[in-house]
XYZ file of C-alpha atoms in Angstrom:
379
model
C 19.815 -10.966 36.409
C 20.948 -11.589 33.313
C 18.096 -12.441 30.938
C 16.184 -9.198 32.690
C 19.558 -7.298 31.255
C 19.341 -9.462 28.185
C 15.644 -8.054 27.859
C 16.720 -4.253 28.012
C 19.416 -4.609 26.144
C 16.838 -6.110 23.202
C 14.537 -3.360 23.908
C 16.684 -0.845 23.827
C 17.967 -1.663 19.907
C 14.261 -2.407 18.879
C 13.053 1.840 19.697
C 16.479 2.560 17.794
C 16.329 0.935 15.309
C 12.635 1.420 15.023
C 12.926 6.012 15.855
C 15.826 5.195 12.586
C 13.488 3.981 10.082
C 10.665 6.434 10.732
C 12.518 9.164 11.212
C 14.067 8.982 8.087
C 10.913 7.659 6.580
C 8.819 10.827 7.678
C 11.904 12.766 6.773
C 12.234 12.526 3.133
C 8.831 12.409 2.291
C 9.008 15.624 4.334
C 11.415 16.568 2.235
C 9.792 16.498 -1.418
C 6.740 18.381 0.296
C 7.488 21.609 -1.372
C 7.857 19.729 -4.659
C 4.758 17.465 -4.366
C 2.365 18.146 -7.117
C -0.945 20.075 -6.032
C -3.652 21.265 -7.962
C -7.119 19.992 -8.251
C -7.331 16.300 -7.104
C -5.738 17.735 -3.880
C -6.710 20.663 -3.893
C -10.662 19.528 -3.563
C -9.589 17.296 -0.736
C -8.261 20.372 1.402
C -10.889 21.508 1.147
C -13.317 19.170 1.994
C -10.400 17.931 5.060
C -11.120 21.460 6.356
C -14.076 22.613 5.775
C -15.163 19.624 7.741
C -12.514 20.229 10.553
C -15.226 23.742 10.681
C -17.558 22.184 11.183
C -19.076 23.488 7.709
C -19.781 19.939 6.418
C -19.700 16.582 7.112
C -19.163 14.493 4.105
C -20.536 11.537 3.861
C -18.789 9.900 0.579
C -15.780 9.906 -0.365
C -13.173 11.189 -3.364
C -14.379 10.711 -6.839
C -13.748 7.840 -8.425
C -12.175 8.532 -11.937
C -14.128 9.513 -14.316
C -16.859 9.282 -13.599
C -19.595 10.382 -11.160
C -19.239 7.571 -8.339
C -18.043 8.417 -4.778
C -16.122 5.879 -2.726
C -18.513 4.331 -0.176
C -17.599 6.249 2.989
C -15.718 9.971 3.609
C -13.307 7.671 6.315
C -10.141 9.321 4.032
C -11.949 13.038 5.047
C -12.654 11.810 8.001
C -9.346 10.716 8.561
C -7.527 13.463 7.730
C -9.269 16.255 9.474
C -6.432 14.863 11.993
C -3.540 17.408 10.181
C -6.045 20.246 11.414
C -5.101 20.367 14.510
C -1.724 21.682 14.404
C -2.240 23.745 11.187
C -5.149 24.693 9.229
C -2.596 25.349 5.818
C -2.821 22.584 2.893
C 1.550 21.546 4.452
C -0.544 19.916 7.407
C -2.005 17.731 5.238
C 0.774 16.817 3.457
C 2.638 16.289 5.851
C 0.227 14.468 8.241
C 0.153 11.882 4.653
C 4.226 11.330 4.678
C 3.889 10.949 8.760
C 1.106 7.520 8.367
C 3.771 6.763 5.903
C 6.646 6.620 7.859
C 4.449 5.122 10.159
C 3.731 2.493 7.437
C 7.024 1.395 7.418
C 7.360 0.513 10.893
C 4.377 -1.443 10.653
C 5.991 -3.692 7.478
C 9.046 -3.758 9.868
C 6.710 -5.302 12.798
C 5.659 -7.778 10.091
C 8.853 -8.582 8.934
C 10.262 -9.160 12.018
C 8.205 -12.677 12.191
C 9.305 -13.789 8.616
C 13.182 -12.451 8.702
C 16.531 -12.141 11.402
C 17.148 -8.718 13.379
C 19.291 -7.674 11.292
C 18.090 -8.966 7.681
C 14.334 -7.394 8.860
C 15.480 -3.541 9.022
C 18.134 -3.508 5.907
C 14.873 -5.012 3.922
C 12.379 -1.924 5.224
C 15.136 -0.038 4.991
C 15.083 -0.737 1.378
C 11.227 0.034 1.337
C 12.323 3.150 3.232
C 14.321 4.846 1.110
C 12.338 3.386 -2.000
C 11.684 6.046 -4.644
C 7.492 4.333 -5.235
C 7.550 4.678 -2.258
C 9.003 7.740 -1.507
C 6.546 9.196 -4.330
C 3.337 8.060 -2.694
C 3.663 9.312 0.752
C 4.198 13.090 0.120
C 0.748 14.394 -0.621
C -2.845 14.051 0.220
C -4.197 11.476 -2.225
C -6.517 8.912 -1.794
C -4.171 6.433 -3.556
C -1.094 7.227 -0.585
C -3.214 6.880 2.063
C -4.565 3.520 1.538
C -1.100 1.969 1.909
C -1.657 2.740 5.384
C -4.201 0.958 5.951
C -2.264 -1.993 3.722
C 0.848 -1.792 6.043
C -1.292 -2.516 9.483
C -3.116 -5.509 7.691
C 0.259 -6.719 6.330
C 1.544 -6.536 9.504
C -1.094 -7.748 11.623
C -1.921 -10.893 9.609
C 1.785 -11.794 9.707
C 1.728 -11.792 13.304
C -1.319 -13.327 13.974
C -0.335 -16.035 11.598
C 2.968 -16.284 14.674
C 1.244 -15.066 17.256
C -2.424 -15.547 17.131
C -4.349 -12.923 19.673
C -8.126 -12.224 19.211
C -7.690 -8.302 19.173
C -5.036 -8.719 16.138
C -7.696 -10.364 14.374
C -9.815 -8.066 15.066
C -7.382 -5.357 13.755
C -6.927 -6.641 10.216
C -10.583 -7.844 9.508
C -11.257 -3.504 10.096
C -8.223 -2.245 8.556
C -9.562 -3.904 5.424
C -13.100 -3.645 6.047
C -12.227 0.118 5.893
C -10.051 -0.497 2.865
C -12.561 0.661 0.267
C -13.728 4.309 2.359
C -9.655 5.211 1.294
C -9.962 3.109 -2.150
C -11.985 1.132 -4.397
C -8.489 -0.851 -5.249
C -8.341 -2.574 -1.831
C -9.704 -5.760 -3.185
C -6.615 -6.626 -4.192
C -4.944 -7.181 -1.509
C -7.950 -8.736 0.562
C -6.277 -11.820 -1.344
C -2.566 -12.190 0.080
C -4.028 -10.978 3.819
C -6.673 -13.728 4.206
C -3.993 -16.516 2.791
C -1.819 -14.993 5.644
C -4.347 -15.571 8.107
C -5.993 -19.055 6.811
C -4.079 -21.205 8.282
C -4.989 -19.700 11.533
C -8.894 -20.620 11.182
C -9.308 -22.523 13.684
C -8.466 -20.220 16.561
C -11.354 -18.028 15.134
C -13.800 -17.722 17.530
C -17.723 -16.379 16.336
C -17.478 -13.533 19.052
C -14.025 -12.255 17.272
C -15.468 -12.338 14.324
C -19.008 -10.674 15.223
C -16.411 -7.674 17.009
C -14.976 -7.840 13.797
C -17.525 -7.354 11.556
C -19.611 -4.917 14.341
C -15.549 -2.301 14.016
C -15.737 -2.780 10.273
C -20.010 -1.924 9.947
C -19.627 1.113 12.817
C -17.238 2.843 9.999
C -20.022 2.963 7.422
C -23.173 3.339 9.694
C -23.129 7.521 7.982
C -22.114 5.843 4.411
C -25.229 2.983 4.442
C -27.978 5.952 6.082
C -26.921 7.869 2.840
C -27.783 5.178 0.509
C -30.400 4.576 2.626
C -31.783 8.084 2.311
C -31.104 8.296 -1.778
C -32.038 4.478 -2.857
C -28.456 3.355 -3.025
C -27.563 6.038 -5.609
C -24.191 5.658 -4.981
C -23.814 1.806 -4.519
C -25.486 1.606 -7.763
C -22.620 4.032 -10.019
C -20.229 2.593 -8.384
C -20.903 -0.665 -10.310
C -22.372 0.571 -13.286
C -19.411 2.519 -13.866
C -16.290 0.320 -12.920
C -17.053 -2.671 -14.516
C -16.464 -2.536 -18.276
C -16.889 -5.437 -20.488
C -13.902 -4.234 -22.875
C -11.589 -6.304 -21.362
C -7.389 -6.719 -22.143
C -5.452 -9.674 -20.770
C -2.191 -7.696 -20.958
C -2.866 -6.771 -16.470
C -1.535 -10.607 -16.329
C 1.971 -9.595 -17.621
C 1.751 -5.737 -16.491
C 1.374 -6.317 -12.676
C 4.407 -8.560 -11.842
C 5.896 -6.595 -14.556
C 5.692 -2.949 -12.388
C 5.809 -4.663 -8.791
C 10.312 -5.431 -10.339
C 9.695 -1.184 -11.274
C 8.736 -1.138 -7.888
C 11.793 -2.858 -6.423
C 14.946 -0.230 -8.594
C 15.052 2.948 -9.504
C 13.199 3.221 -12.326
C 11.136 6.995 -11.909
C 10.196 7.651 -15.253
C 6.704 6.934 -15.516
C 6.291 10.085 -12.260
C 8.944 12.090 -14.292
C 6.381 11.602 -17.423
C 3.269 12.531 -15.544
C 2.122 10.055 -16.823
C -1.424 9.669 -14.221
C -2.244 12.645 -15.287
C -1.786 13.290 -19.446
C -2.535 9.027 -19.559
C -0.542 5.888 -19.320
C 1.909 5.375 -22.520
C 4.412 1.881 -21.466
C 6.276 3.620 -25.136
C 6.624 6.950 -23.900
C 8.227 5.218 -20.424
C 10.300 2.695 -21.803
C 11.416 5.983 -24.299
C 11.641 8.268 -20.928
C 14.358 5.119 -19.112
C 16.406 4.234 -21.704
C 17.390 8.247 -23.129
C 16.399 10.136 -19.986
C 13.888 12.674 -19.446
C 13.307 16.945 -19.148
C 13.350 16.188 -15.274
C 15.985 13.855 -15.077
C 17.719 14.678 -18.336
C 20.295 11.149 -19.037
C 22.966 11.408 -17.892
C 27.013 9.133 -16.318
C 24.834 8.961 -12.804
C 21.332 7.885 -14.618
C 23.476 5.418 -16.367
C 25.076 4.320 -12.913
C 22.087 4.425 -10.763
C 19.691 2.780 -13.160
C 22.414 0.151 -13.943
C 23.306 -0.893 -10.928
C 19.056 -1.215 -10.048
C 19.120 -3.318 -12.740
C 21.999 -5.182 -12.111
C 20.830 -6.176 -8.782
C 17.036 -6.513 -9.637
C 18.504 -8.986 -11.857
C 20.457 -11.481 -9.888
C 17.432 -11.447 -7.159
C 15.253 -13.049 -9.755
C 18.230 -15.248 -10.577
C 19.103 -16.313 -6.909
C 15.591 -17.023 -6.439
C 14.680 -18.956 -9.644
C 17.608 -21.047 -8.720
C 16.678 -21.418 -5.186
C 13.012 -22.349 -6.232
C 14.267 -25.003 -8.849
C 16.070 -26.698 -6.752
C 13.569 -27.051 -4.389
C 11.083 -27.438 -6.305
C 12.619 -31.022 -7.197
C 12.017 -31.951 -3.997
C 9.186 -30.485 -2.269
C 7.152 -30.010 -6.266
C 6.462 -25.980 -7.270
C 4.090 -24.226 -4.613
C 5.035 -25.688 -1.526
C 8.524 -25.231 -2.621
C 7.738 -21.337 -2.996
C 6.711 -21.092 1.116
C 4.396 -18.929 2.333
C 5.815 -15.723 1.317
C 6.013 -16.717 -2.530
C 2.774 -18.238 -2.122
C 1.643 -15.200 -0.752
C 2.897 -12.869 -3.282
C 1.282 -15.066 -6.498
C -1.909 -14.430 -5.003
C -1.379 -10.835 -4.427
C -0.489 -10.701 -8.234
C -3.127 -12.474 -9.683
C -5.871 -10.949 -7.263
C -4.433 -7.078 -8.545
C -3.997 -8.872 -12.371
C -8.298 -10.414 -11.872
C -9.601 -7.097 -10.414
C -8.782 -4.706 -13.166
C -9.284 -7.057 -16.224
C -12.868 -7.564 -14.650
C -12.993 -3.531 -13.961
C -10.904 -2.883 -17.390
C -8.639 -0.288 -15.858
C -5.449 0.128 -17.593
C -2.527 -0.816 -15.195
C -1.656 2.486 -14.013
C 1.254 1.996 -11.508
C -1.053 3.594 -8.133
C -4.125 0.436 -8.977
C -0.520 -1.870 -7.995
C 0.938 0.265 -5.012
C -0.782 -1.095 -2.267
C 1.390 -4.467 -2.569
C 4.803 -3.787 -2.691
C 5.277 -4.647 1.154
C 3.995 -8.124 -0.036
C 6.570 -7.325 -3.303
C 9.663 -6.920 -0.382
C 9.307 -10.922 0.208
C 11.813 -11.406 -2.718
C 14.561 -9.933 -0.842
């Protein structure tokens, strides 16, 4: 009887914490919808979603790849967003649905962290993720770079839970969520590395039947797209490779990717204040905005206080992590001392940097933000 009572109390606390996290995460994202950007990308995405829901069109390709004629390999982004139209035909519905999905993503991340940390620690880390300005600003409007975080969170939870409590269906969920990510955004490969690193220790438990079901489930979502490619001589796939891979490359992502991941743990949103994605990426202007303020957030006492506190906490966290790593390295060596969370994060950084180097892309934050859940291992 005591065991049953304790179990009920545990589930009640879990539901209470989960509900609190979800409501908080959804509220702070929903509150930003009234001021969220709604320009050409968002308007065109909404138009396609609305026409698809009304039965006027059925898209076979996804959203356009930046600065090119290629499109994402599949229309899951648009089809998934049509769910929002069951509640309202207006553009606010797609933004609210995005906020809803990103609030659910916070729950998935929290459940994944529960396997790694204590109940209180995992809740505090998830609370930080729910209220992080970088997390919020990538979850308040219809944009494929915003939605990919939802599928990353599912894969994040599934891969960690697989490591601690192996279930065949979880492997299928991880495979499908990772497999469909390119239909949302082509930055998907940056999370495949850390996800594989998380689930690789469970490989001896994998069954052929489970892998086949995962592959078949993924293939199901690509049937319309593959039919299009067969009928059009793989024209879109050729465009993706020809436009995505550049001959002019820079190795700066090796420094910029980890720098951005650390910035995600702070209150510095200078990049968003400058609308960097739409007016060009300039690290010099971003640093200048951080130091001297912007028209959106002028420099003042509270801005200085919050940013100074934020970077001070980041510095203290890095110092403690480095100190602990140094102490452990003398006993077990560097790689083993990192632990699986540190190893997974480093693999994620390397995959992200390699992807940006290979494609020749500039290091925009939305090419890095899918790794945000893995950055939480530092906390």
